Amino acid sequence: MAKFTKDASDLLTYVGGRENISAVTHCMTRMRFVLIDEKKADIAKIEAIPSAKGTFTQSGQFQIIIGNEVSDFYNEFVSIAGMEGGSKEAVKDAAKSNQTLPQRVMGALGEIFAPLIPALICGGLILGFRNIIGEIAFIDGKTLAQSFPFWQGVYDFLWLIGEAVFHLLPVGIVWSITKKMQTTQILGIILGLTLVSPQLLNGFAVASTASSDIPVWNFGFASVQMIGYQGQVIAAMMAGFVLVYLEKFFHKHCPAVIRMIVVPFCSLVLAVIIAHTIVGPIGWMLGDAIANVVYSGLTSNLGWLFAGVFGLLYAPIVMTGLHHMTNAIDTQLVTLYGGTILWPMIALSNIAQGSSVLAMSFLQRKDETAQQVNIPACISCYLGVTEPALFGVNMKYGFPLVCGMIGSAIAAMVSVGFGVKAFSIGVGGLPGIISIQPKFYLIFLLAMAIAIVVPFLLTYIVGKKKLITSNQKNEDTDTASSLKPSFISPMSGTILPLEEVQDQAFASKAMGDGFAIELSDSNVCSPVDGEVMVSFPTGHAYGIKSSDGKEILIHIGMDTVELEGKGFTPHVKAGDVIKQGDCLVEVDIAYIKKQGKPLVSPIIFTSGESIQLKKKGNVKQGDIGLISFQ
C-alpha cells in the first residue's frame, strides 16, 4: 500500500465522492478542488485526516493544505478517484463559476501581479541595500559610497537593476496581462516599451518640467504630449487590456489568410495611440487619485485609526484574496512619494500572525501531530508566507487569528504614527526590515517587537484557558465513553472459533484474527463506536474503524456476495459515524437459507489485533465479554 492510499481514499469520500468533483489540481503545498456542491465536503473529517493540515476556500476553490509531499498525495488521489487532474489554469477556469464578480476581479489582479512579485521584491532589496551604502553616514559623517570608490561603484551599478524594476515596470505589467489573457506576449512587451521609451519625457520628470517645455507630437490638427509612464501601474494595466481586447476583436473578425499581417499591426498601432491619448492620461489620474487618498488617510490626524483598521483586517483580507489590490497601491505610492507607508504594515501583519502560531507551538509542545503543522507554519509566516499559519492553525482555533489581528493593529498604529516608510514592496515578515528606509529602522524594530510580543502573550494567555477547557471536555467525554464496553456482539447466534469457518481465507487468519457467529436474528449492529469505512454495494459486508483505531470487518454469511444484495437491507453507508449498537443491516434469514448460503458470519480484526474467545455457545446481540485482546 502506498504511503497516502488510506488518506487519499478517505479524502475522496469526505469531499463528496468522485461525482462531486468538477476539477482538481495541486500547487506547492495544497490540493485544489472545484466542487460541485461544497456543502457535501465534511470539513471536520477532512481536517482529521493525518495528512491534512487545514482547509479553506478561496477564489472558488476548496483547498486542503498537505505540505511538501502534496505531489505524491495528488498522484495517489487521482489514481484512487479514477480521474485525470486538471492544469491550474483549467481549475481556475472551472472555479470561476463559484466566484462573485469582485472575486473574479481580485483574482485577475492577483494573477497579473503574481509573476511580477519576485522582481518587485528583488528591486526592494536592492533599493534598501543602495540606501544603506549611499545614505547612512558610517565614517566621519560620510556614507560608504562617499568614503570608498568600490562602494560608490556598487551604488551606481545597482541602480541599473532598480531602474529596470521600478521605472520600466509598465513593460512587465502589459506583458503579464497578455500572458494571462493568452494573447501575443511580444506585442504586450512592445506596447510596454512604448510607454517608457527614452524618446518620451520621463514620467518622474513631468512635475519639475514647465508645460511649455514638454515635447509633443504635432499632427497639425492636434498635438499629443510625449510623456512617459515610468512607474505608472493603473495606466499600464488599462493600456494592456486595450491591446488584449483589440487583438481578440481583430482575430475574430479578420480572415485567416491575412490574419498574420492585419491582427498584430492594427492591434498594436491602435493600442499605442489609445494608450497615449486616452487611457494613459486617465490611468495616470486614477492612479494618482487612489495613491493620494491612501497617503492622505495615512498621514492625516486620523492616520493612526486608519492604520489600526488596516492592521486589524489585513489577515482576513488575505483569506479572501483581496490583498492583491495592495500591490498596485504600494507601487503607485512608491512612484509618487518615493516610498510606501502601506508595505510596512503588511510585513507587521505577517509577523503578528506568525507570533500567534509560535504561542500555539508552546501551548501544544507535547502534541506531536499539532507541532508538525505549527512549526513549519510559524517559520513560513515569519518569512512572509502566511497561508499555512492562517488556514492551518490560526483560523482553525479562532482565537490565535484574533490575537494576531490585535497585535498587528497596534504595531500598524505605531508604524504609521511615526511615518515609517519602505522603499517599495519587499520581503514580508521578519526580513521586511531590509525594505524599510534606514531613518525608520529603530521605530520599525519597535513595531516588530510589538507584533511579536502582543500576539504571543494574548494567544498564550487565552489559549492556556481555552485549550485546558477543551482538553477537560475531551477527558470528560473519554470518561463517559470508558463506561461503555469496548466491544459487544454485533449479532445474535452461535459463536464459533475462526478456525472452524469453511472459507480458508477467513479460517487461515490471513486477513486477521477474529471469530465467527452463525447468525440467528435479522439485525446486525455495530460492535463499537466509530466510522463505516467500507459498505459493500451488495450489503453483505462492512468495514468499521473504531474510535480507538481498530479496524473490523463484518462479513455476513458465506458466498453471500453472489446474492447481489438480495436479502440485505443496509442502514449505513461509507463515511457514516456510528455508535455502538447502531444497526448496520437487516438480513432476511429465511431468504438466505432458501438460497443455500451458510449464515456463518466472520468478524475479523484487520488492523492486526490478536484476540482470545471467552464465550462459547449462544450469544445475543449486545452481549459483552465475548473476547479479550492480547
Coordinates of N, CA, C and O in Angstrom, one line a residue, residues 446-507:
L446 N 10.8 48.6 16.9 CA 9.8 48.7 18.0 C 8.5 48.1 17.6 O 7.8 47.3 18.3
A447 N 8.0 48.4 16.3 CA 6.8 47.9 15.8 C 6.8 46.4 15.7 O 5.9 45.6 16.0
M448 N 8.0 45.9 15.2 CA 8.2 44.4 15.1 C 8.1 43.8 16.5 O 7.5 42.7 16.6
A449 N 8.7 44.4 17.5 CA 8.7 43.8 18.8 C 7.2 43.7 19.3 O 6.8 42.7 19.9
I450 N 6.4 44.8 19.0 CA 5.0 44.7 19.4 C 4.3 43.6 18.7 O 3.5 42.9 19.2
A451 N 4.6 43.4 17.4 CA 3.9 42.4 16.5 C 4.3 41.0 17.0 O 3.6 40.0 16.7
I452 N 5.5 40.9 17.7 CA 5.9 39.6 18.2 C 5.3 39.3 19.6 O 4.7 38.3 19.9
V453 N 5.5 40.3 20.5 CA 5.1 40.1 21.9 C 3.6 40.1 22.2 O 3.1 39.2 22.8
V454 N 2.9 41.1 21.6 CA 1.5 41.2 21.9 C 0.7 39.9 21.5 O 0.0 39.3 22.3
P455 N 0.8 39.5 20.2 CA 0.1 38.3 19.8 C 0.5 37.1 20.6 O -0.3 36.2 20.9
F456 N 1.8 37.0 20.8 CA 2.3 35.8 21.6 C 1.7 35.7 23.0 O 1.1 34.7 23.4
L457 N 1.7 36.8 23.7 CA 1.2 36.8 25.1 C -0.4 36.6 25.1 O -0.9 35.8 25.9
L458 N -1.1 37.3 24.2 CA -2.5 37.2 24.1 C -2.9 35.7 23.8 O -3.8 35.1 24.4
T459 N -2.2 35.2 22.8 CA -2.6 33.8 22.4 C -2.2 32.8 23.5 O -3.0 31.9 23.7
Y460 N -1.1 33.0 24.1 CA -0.7 32.1 25.2 C -1.7 32.2 26.4 O -2.1 31.1 26.9
I461 N -2.1 33.4 26.8 CA -3.0 33.5 27.9 C -4.4 33.0 27.6 O -4.9 32.2 28.3
V462 N -4.9 33.4 26.4 CA -6.2 32.9 26.0 C -6.2 31.4 25.8 O -7.1 30.6 26.2
G463 N -5.1 30.9 25.1 CA -5.0 29.5 24.7 C -4.9 28.6 25.9 O -5.4 27.5 25.9
K464 N -4.2 29.1 26.9 CA -4.0 28.2 28.1 C -5.3 27.9 28.7 O -5.5 26.8 29.1
K465 N -6.2 28.9 28.7 CA -7.5 28.7 29.3 C -8.4 27.8 28.4 O -9.0 26.9 28.8
K466 N -8.4 28.2 27.1 CA -9.3 27.5 26.1 C -8.9 26.1 25.9 O -9.7 25.2 25.9
L467 N -7.6 25.9 25.7 CA -7.1 24.5 25.4 C -7.3 23.6 26.6 O -7.6 22.4 26.5
I468 N -7.1 24.1 27.9 CA -7.3 23.3 29.1 C -8.8 23.0 29.2 O -9.2 21.8 29.5
T469 N -9.7 23.9 28.9 CA -11.1 23.7 28.9 C -11.5 22.6 27.9 O -12.3 21.7 28.2
S470 N -10.9 22.8 26.7 CA -11.2 21.8 25.6 C -10.7 20.4 26.0 O -11.4 19.4 25.8
N471 N -9.5 20.4 26.6 CA -9.0 19.1 27.0 C -9.8 18.4 28.1 O -10.0 17.2 28.1
Q472 N -10.3 19.3 29.0 CA -11.1 18.8 30.1 C -12.4 18.2 29.5 O -12.9 17.1 30.0
K473 N -13.0 18.9 28.5 CA -14.2 18.3 27.9 C -13.9 17.0 27.2 O -14.7 16.1 27.3
N474 N -12.7 16.9 26.6 CA -12.4 15.7 25.9 C -12.2 14.6 26.9 O -12.6 13.4 26.7
E475 N -11.6 14.9 28.1 CA -11.4 13.9 29.1 C -12.7 13.5 29.7 O -12.9 12.3 30.0
D476 N -13.7 14.4 29.9 CA -15.0 14.1 30.3 C -15.7 13.1 29.4 O -16.3 12.2 29.7
T477 N -15.5 13.4 28.1 CA -16.1 12.6 27.0 C -15.5 11.2 27.1 O -16.1 10.2 26.9
D478 N -14.1 11.2 27.2 CA -13.4 9.9 27.3 C -13.9 9.1 28.5 O -14.0 7.9 28.4
T479 N -14.1 9.8 29.6 CA -14.5 9.1 30.8 C -15.9 8.5 30.6 O -16.2 7.3 31.0
A480 N -16.8 9.3 30.0 CA -18.1 8.8 29.7 C -18.1 7.6 28.7 O -18.8 6.6 28.9
S481 N -17.2 7.7 27.7 CA -17.1 6.6 26.8 C -16.5 5.4 27.4 O -16.8 4.3 27.0
S482 N -15.6 5.6 28.4 CA -15.0 4.4 29.0 C -16.0 3.6 29.8 O -15.7 2.4 30.2
L483 N -17.2 4.1 30.1 CA -18.2 3.4 30.8 C -18.8 2.3 29.9 O -19.4 1.4 30.3
K484 N -18.6 2.6 28.5 CA -19.1 1.6 27.6 C -18.2 0.4 27.5 O -17.0 0.6 27.6
P485 N -18.7 -0.8 27.2 CA -17.8 -1.9 26.9 C -17.0 -1.6 25.6 O -17.6 -0.9 24.7
S486 N -15.8 -2.1 25.5 CA -15.0 -1.8 24.3 C -15.5 -2.5 23.1 O -15.3 -2.1 21.9
F487 N -16.2 -3.6 23.3 CA -16.7 -4.5 22.2 C -17.9 -5.2 22.6 O -18.0 -5.8 23.7
I488 N -19.0 -5.2 21.8 CA -20.2 -6.0 22.0 C -20.4 -6.9 20.8 O -19.9 -6.7 19.7
S489 N -21.2 -7.9 21.1 CA -21.6 -8.9 20.0 C -22.4 -8.1 19.0 O -23.4 -7.5 19.3
P490 N -22.0 -8.2 17.7 CA -22.8 -7.4 16.7 C -24.1 -8.1 16.2 O -24.9 -7.5 15.5
M491 N -24.2 -9.4 16.6 CA -25.4 -10.1 16.2 C -25.7 -11.3 17.2 O -24.9 -11.6 18.1
S492 N -26.9 -11.8 17.0 CA -27.3 -13.0 17.9 C -27.0 -14.3 17.1 O -27.2 -14.3 15.8
G493 N -26.7 -15.3 17.8 CA -26.4 -16.6 17.2 C -25.5 -17.5 18.0 O -25.3 -17.3 19.2
T494 N -24.8 -18.4 17.3 CA -23.9 -19.3 17.9 C -22.5 -18.9 17.6 O -22.1 -18.8 16.4
I495 N -21.7 -18.7 18.6 CA -20.3 -18.3 18.4 C -19.4 -19.4 18.0 O -19.5 -20.6 18.5
L496 N -18.4 -19.2 17.1 CA -17.5 -20.2 16.6 C -16.1 -19.7 16.6 O -15.9 -18.5 16.3
P497 N -15.1 -20.5 16.9 CA -13.7 -20.1 16.6 C -13.5 -19.9 15.1 O -14.2 -20.5 14.3
L498 N -12.7 -19.0 14.8 CA -12.5 -18.6 13.4 C -12.0 -19.8 12.6 O -12.3 -20.0 11.4
E499 N -11.2 -20.7 13.2 CA -10.6 -21.8 12.5 C -11.7 -22.8 12.0 O -11.4 -23.6 11.1
E500 N -12.9 -22.7 12.5 CA -14.0 -23.6 12.1 C -14.8 -23.1 10.9 O -15.7 -23.8 10.5
V501 N -14.5 -21.9 10.5 CA -15.2 -21.4 9.3 C -14.7 -22.1 8.1 O -13.5 -22.4 7.9
Q502 N -15.6 -22.4 7.2 CA -15.3 -23.2 6.0 C -14.4 -22.5 5.0 O -13.5 -23.1 4.4
D503 N -14.6 -21.2 4.9 CA -13.8 -20.4 3.9 C -12.4 -20.2 4.5 O -12.2 -19.6 5.5
Q504 N -11.4 -20.8 3.8 CA -10.0 -20.8 4.3 C -9.4 -19.3 4.3 O -8.5 -19.1 5.0
A505 N -10.0 -18.5 3.5 CA -9.5 -17.1 3.5 C -9.7 -16.5 4.9 O -8.9 -15.6 5.4
F506 N -10.8 -16.9 5.6 CA -11.0 -16.4 7.0 C -10.4 -17.4 8.0 O -9.7 -16.9 8.9
A507 N -10.5 -18.7 7.8 CA -10.0 -19.7 8.8 C -8.5 -19.6 8.9 O -8.0 -19.9 10.0

